[in-house]
Amino acid sequence: MKYISVKSIMGNLAITLFLAYKSILKGNRWVPILLVLVMAFSFVNLIFTASIITGVMRTMDKQLVDAVYSNIVLNPEDDDYYIDHVSQVQKQIEQAPGVAGASTHLDSSAFFEYQWKEKQTQTDKGKSGTWKVIGINPEQEANVTTIHNQMIEGSYLTEDDRDEIVLGVEIAGGDITQTEAFLTLGGVKAGDKVRLTYPDNIQREYTVKGIFRARELQADLVAFVTQKEMASVLGRNIFYDRASQILIRSEPNIDENILIAEFRDMGIKGEIRSWSEYGGAMRSTISTFEIIGSLINGVGLIVATIVMFIVIYINVINRKRQIGIMRAIGIAQGTIIGSYLVQALFYAGSGIALGWIVVRFLLLPYFINNPLDLPIGLVSLTVQPLTMGSSTAGLILAAILAGVIPAWAIMKQSIIKVIWGT
Amino acid sequence: MIIARNLHKIYGRGLAATSALKGIDLAINSGEFVAIMGRSGSGKSTLLHLLGLLDMPTCGEIYIEDTDVLKLSERERARFRLGRLGYVFQEYSLLGELSIWENVYLPALCSTHPSDYKKRAAAMLGIVGLGKRLTHYPGEVSGGEQQRVAIARALINEPRTLLADEPTASLDVTSAKVVLELFQKLNKDLGQTIVMVTHEPEDEKYVDRVIWLEDGLIIPGSNNN
């Protein structure tokens, strides 16, 4: 009995496949071509939109790591303003496995002035503003951030520079800034002089050695001097072996949380956090992007599903008479519905495969070689397995519904009505 | 044997309701070749649709070979149509995506014993004179040939009863004669029960009996055996 039922099921499956095969092969040849193309473009559209948004988010994350926080940030403990015996702490960190580099920062803020000699009166604000200044060791810093590679004018600092400063483009101002001109120094060039007034009214004049553009607003609103210079401003003796924070770059593919746990085990004191915890405002921007991305994806999937449903639905409705004839000669309903389901799955599968080929061998290589130059940086396509999976599953589900629903609806009508339309 | 009792068929509802059959009682013996005749709108096609299980009556009973077919489930009716009834439509009713050979063997393939179905289909097409055109598609043969393919398809599972709804309506005189002679031969040689709807008076000479319908009712005296 069991054998008979298995045989019967296999027989029905064979008829289902036979009918589907003949319908695809011998039907109007434009129907499968158009259906597969519609499916392929729907799939590409879903993947492309999601991948661009993911690419934007990845770029924003990368900018935070490369230009602002590196991978891990070590700040003083709550009650302290500075990390003491910093050279010893830095050495300890650098010896930990998985660490690619560490750089100490000595931070301050200062009132910046440009072309201050041209001021007409004492109250004239001129070209000025207050920004953050970070004292760095340029060699160490190059191990943890990529700002040294993002100079758009002049050059980066060297260890012995004393009266030179490097400005973020949003401080310097000019044509390519995101902030309004009146919020910048109004177009400082490399080689120009700027005057900084530090706390306690300590004034220093610097030559602008270079201007960098990290394409990350937080980074581009910072200026760098050497740590020696900053220590001399703040008080050489006191700040000789102190730092405001240490940035730590991890080796590629090292989990930052494991490294943080390792530092704690080593007895390193302070507030140790990964870059993602410091993301703050940027995190909310990225979260917004994630939500928008999900919405666009959801809408895209619904649109693709509806388009595919309509195309397959029309195809099935156009074969209404054929379905009626098959019913009239006694072919089981399950076999007929199954044949339309197989056809729909064939169109969906072929479309998804074609779409995947377009994404994998056309779009991805193109955008890797020609990333989009957006204000936030260079953005490439980032195809995530989840996006692929959800798009594939969504389209296949749509194909199943589009194949089954109209065929099933036709089964509910009288055979005579289906054949003759009366 | 086919028995119909008090068959009614009403299309539509309320004021738009049309009564196509108004209480048909008939009995057709096994091996009989019967023609159902009548004017357009007399209900002859509706009656054949009901006997062929393609539609359901509003009320009444139908027994085919002692089976109360109206009590069968949709699935059972499909199986009954497949194995025990052959149906030839008025217009061409082949599946355009299948070759004429495939059109004929499809019902055999779907039956419970699909052995030798290709050989049987080829033989059946030989009987209707199309043995050399197996791989042709419906669009590649004439209307008369398509109708002969439809007859071969209706006969492939060796049903006891063949129902034909104006099978010669869309054929020229020569093709119509071929089809009717074929029916006569099948009836004589295989003892098949054939019920054919026709409006051609000259078809009368091929059949054993004519049942005349008028306005949804059998004309008294025309249903005598």
mmCIF file of N, CA, C and O in Angstrom, chain A residues 199-237:
data_model
loop_
_atom_site.group_PDB
_atom_site.id
_atom_site.type_symbol
_atom_site.label_atom_id
_atom_site.label_comp_id
_atom_site.label_asym_id
_atom_site.label_seq_id
_atom_site.Cartn_x
_atom_site.Cartn_y
_atom_site.Cartn_z
ATOM 1 N N PRO A 199 43.756 77.610 27.093
ATOM 2 C CA PRO A 199 43.328 78.022 28.440
ATOM 3 C C PRO A 199 44.488 78.702 29.183
ATOM 4 O O PRO A 199 45.655 78.438 28.876
ATOM 5 N N ASP A 200 44.147 79.513 30.126
ATOM 6 C CA ASP A 200 45.117 80.323 30.870
ATOM 7 C C ASP A 200 45.783 81.359 29.968
ATOM 8 O O ASP A 200 46.902 81.824 30.247
ATOM 9 N N ASN A 201 45.081 81.683 28.840
ATOM 10 C CA ASN A 201 45.543 82.736 27.930
ATOM 11 C C ASN A 201 46.921 82.512 27.335
ATOM 12 O O ASN A 201 47.636 83.459 27.021
ATOM 13 N N ILE A 202 47.296 81.257 27.228
ATOM 14 C CA ILE A 202 48.598 80.970 26.596
ATOM 15 C C ILE A 202 48.399 81.090 25.089
ATOM 16 O O ILE A 202 47.538 80.404 24.520
ATOM 17 N N GLN A 203 49.155 81.975 24.463
ATOM 18 C CA GLN A 203 48.994 82.200 23.018
ATOM 19 C C GLN A 203 50.173 81.645 22.245
ATOM 20 O O GLN A 203 51.309 81.749 22.671
ATOM 21 N N ARG A 204 49.851 81.016 21.124
ATOM 22 C CA ARG A 204 50.914 80.481 20.254
ATOM 23 C C ARG A 204 50.551 80.792 18.801
ATOM 24 O O ARG A 204 49.376 80.729 18.421
ATOM 25 N N GLU A 205 51.540 81.115 18.025
ATOM 26 C CA GLU A 205 51.335 81.283 16.578
ATOM 27 C C GLU A 205 51.918 80.069 15.870
ATOM 28 O O GLU A 205 53.033 79.643 16.185
ATOM 29 N N TYR A 206 51.166 79.537 14.967
ATOM 30 C CA TYR A 206 51.625 78.348 14.234
ATOM 31 C C TYR A 206 51.551 78.596 12.731
ATOM 32 O O TYR A 206 50.683 79.334 12.252
ATOM 33 N N THR A 207 52.451 77.918 12.045
ATOM 34 C CA THR A 207 52.343 77.872 10.587
ATOM 35 C C THR A 207 51.521 76.627 10.259
ATOM 36 O O THR A 207 51.757 75.559 10.838
ATOM 37 N N VAL A 208 50.562 76.799 9.373
ATOM 38 C CA VAL A 208 49.739 75.643 8.998
ATOM 39 C C VAL A 208 50.579 74.742 8.096
ATOM 40 O O VAL A 208 50.919 75.109 6.977
ATOM 41 N N LYS A 209 50.948 73.571 8.623
ATOM 42 C CA LYS A 209 51.813 72.672 7.849
ATOM 43 C C LYS A 209 51.000 71.884 6.815
ATOM 44 O O LYS A 209 51.491 71.551 5.749
ATOM 45 N N GLY A 210 49.763 71.601 7.174
ATOM 46 C CA GLY A 210 48.924 70.846 6.231
ATOM 47 C C GLY A 210 47.464 70.898 6.619
ATOM 48 O O GLY A 210 47.111 71.263 7.748
ATOM 49 N N ILE A 211 46.642 70.570 5.669
ATOM 50 C CA ILE A 211 45.186 70.496 5.918
ATOM 51 C C ILE A 211 44.726 69.106 5.480
ATOM 52 O O ILE A 211 45.104 68.635 4.402
ATOM 53 N N PHE A 212 43.972 68.447 6.349
ATOM 54 C CA PHE A 212 43.492 67.098 5.994
ATOM 55 C C PHE A 212 41.970 67.083 5.856
ATOM 56 O O PHE A 212 41.272 67.929 6.419
ATOM 57 N N ARG A 213 41.523 66.122 5.086
ATOM 58 C CA ARG A 213 40.078 65.920 4.920
ATOM 59 C C ARG A 213 39.788 64.436 5.099
ATOM 60 O O ARG A 213 40.085 63.629 4.229
ATOM 61 N N ALA A 214 39.269 64.093 6.287
ATOM 62 C CA ALA A 214 39.002 62.676 6.587
ATOM 63 C C ALA A 214 37.606 62.268 6.142
ATOM 64 O O ALA A 214 37.250 61.102 6.210
ATOM 65 N N ARG A 215 36.806 63.247 5.703
ATOM 66 C CA ARG A 215 35.402 63.013 5.297
ATOM 67 C C ARG A 215 34.570 62.507 6.479
ATOM 68 O O ARG A 215 33.615 61.756 6.297
ATOM 69 N N GLU A 216 35.007 62.853 7.674
ATOM 70 C CA GLU A 216 34.270 62.488 8.876
ATOM 71 C C GLU A 216 34.248 63.755 9.709
ATOM 72 O O GLU A 216 35.298 64.254 10.115
ATOM 73 N N LEU A 217 33.037 64.273 9.949
ATOM 74 C CA LEU A 217 32.919 65.618 10.520
ATOM 75 C C LEU A 217 33.674 65.764 11.835
ATOM 76 O O LEU A 217 34.380 66.747 12.055
ATOM 77 N N GLN A 218 33.555 64.767 12.725
ATOM 78 C CA GLN A 218 34.249 64.837 14.028
ATOM 79 C C GLN A 218 35.745 64.989 13.835
ATOM 80 O O GLN A 218 36.404 65.749 14.537
ATOM 81 N N ALA A 219 36.289 64.237 12.879
ATOM 82 C CA ALA A 219 37.739 64.275 12.636
ATOM 83 C C ALA A 219 38.136 65.581 11.969
ATOM 84 O O ALA A 219 39.178 66.172 12.302
ATOM 85 N N ASP A 220 37.306 66.045 11.048
ATOM 86 C CA ASP A 220 37.666 67.245 10.293
ATOM 87 C C ASP A 220 37.496 68.529 11.097
ATOM 88 O O ASP A 220 37.803 69.614 10.617
ATOM 89 N N LEU A 221 36.987 68.404 12.335
ATOM 90 C CA LEU A 221 36.846 69.576 13.214
ATOM 91 C C LEU A 221 37.935 69.585 14.293
ATOM 92 O O LEU A 221 37.756 70.147 15.367
ATOM 93 N N VAL A 222 39.052 68.942 14.009
ATOM 94 C CA VAL A 222 40.144 68.814 14.979
ATOM 95 C C VAL A 222 41.433 69.343 14.346
ATOM 96 O O VAL A 222 41.606 69.288 13.127
ATOM 97 N N ALA A 223 42.311 69.861 15.203
ATOM 98 C CA ALA A 223 43.649 70.260 14.731
ATOM 99 C C ALA A 223 44.692 69.454 15.502
ATOM 100 O O ALA A 223 44.429 69.032 16.643
ATOM 101 N N PHE A 224 45.831 69.212 14.865
ATOM 102 C CA PHE A 224 46.887 68.434 15.520
ATOM 103 C C PHE A 224 48.163 69.255 15.646
ATOM 104 O O PHE A 224 48.557 69.955 14.704
ATOM 105 N N VAL A 225 48.756 69.153 16.829
ATOM 106 C CA VAL A 225 50.138 69.629 17.010
ATOM 107 C C VAL A 225 50.901 68.441 17.584
ATOM 108 O O VAL A 225 50.297 67.416 17.909
ATOM 109 N N THR A 226 52.228 68.581 17.675
ATOM 110 C CA THR A 226 52.962 67.447 18.261
ATOM 111 C C THR A 226 52.724 67.420 19.766
ATOM 112 O O THR A 226 52.387 68.435 20.378
ATOM 113 N N GLN A 227 52.937 66.229 20.343
ATOM 114 C CA GLN A 227 52.716 66.089 21.781
ATOM 115 C C GLN A 227 53.712 66.924 22.583
ATOM 116 O O GLN A 227 53.372 67.458 23.641
ATOM 117 N N LYS A 228 54.913 67.047 22.013
ATOM 118 C CA LYS A 228 55.923 67.877 22.703
ATOM 119 C C LYS A 228 55.429 69.313 22.803
ATOM 120 O O LYS A 228 55.567 69.972 23.831
ATOM 121 N N GLU A 229 54.854 69.808 21.697
ATOM 122 C CA GLU A 229 54.341 71.178 21.674
ATOM 123 C C GLU A 229 53.195 71.333 22.681
ATOM 124 O O GLU A 229 53.168 72.287 23.450
ATOM 125 N N MET A 230 52.309 70.358 22.693
ATOM 126 C CA MET A 230 51.156 70.445 23.595
ATOM 127 C C MET A 230 51.611 70.391 25.059
ATOM 128 O O MET A 230 51.102 71.154 25.901
ATOM 129 N N ALA A 231 52.584 69.529 25.325
ATOM 130 C CA ALA A 231 53.099 69.434 26.697
ATOM 131 C C ALA A 231 53.722 70.763 27.120
ATOM 132 O O ALA A 231 53.558 71.206 28.268
ATOM 133 N N SER A 232 54.393 71.398 26.167
ATOM 134 C CA SER A 232 55.026 72.667 26.510
ATOM 135 C C SER A 232 53.970 73.743 26.769
ATOM 136 O O SER A 232 54.153 74.610 27.605
ATOM 137 N N VAL A 233 52.862 73.666 26.056
ATOM 138 C CA VAL A 233 51.773 74.632 26.270
ATOM 139 C C VAL A 233 51.129 74.395 27.636
ATOM 140 O O VAL A 233 50.892 75.317 28.408
ATOM 141 N N LEU A 234 50.841 73.124 27.911
ATOM 142 C CA LEU A 234 50.112 72.807 29.145
ATOM 143 C C LEU A 234 51.028 72.788 30.374
ATOM 144 O O LEU A 234 50.552 72.886 31.492
ATOM 145 N N GLY A 235 52.276 72.630 30.178
ATOM 146 C CA GLY A 235 53.212 72.578 31.305
ATOM 147 C C GLY A 235 54.080 71.351 31.174
ATOM 148 O O GLY A 235 53.636 70.239 31.496
ATOM 149 N N ARG A 236 55.265 71.538 30.640
ATOM 150 C CA ARG A 236 56.121 70.421 30.259
ATOM 151 C C ARG A 236 56.337 69.403 31.388
ATOM 152 O O ARG A 236 56.260 68.200 31.182
ATOM 153 N N ASN A 237 56.589 69.879 32.569
ATOM 154 C CA ASN A 237 56.912 68.955 33.656
ATOM 155 C C ASN A 237 55.727 68.087 34.055
ATOM 156 O O ASN A 237 55.846 66.888 34.261
#
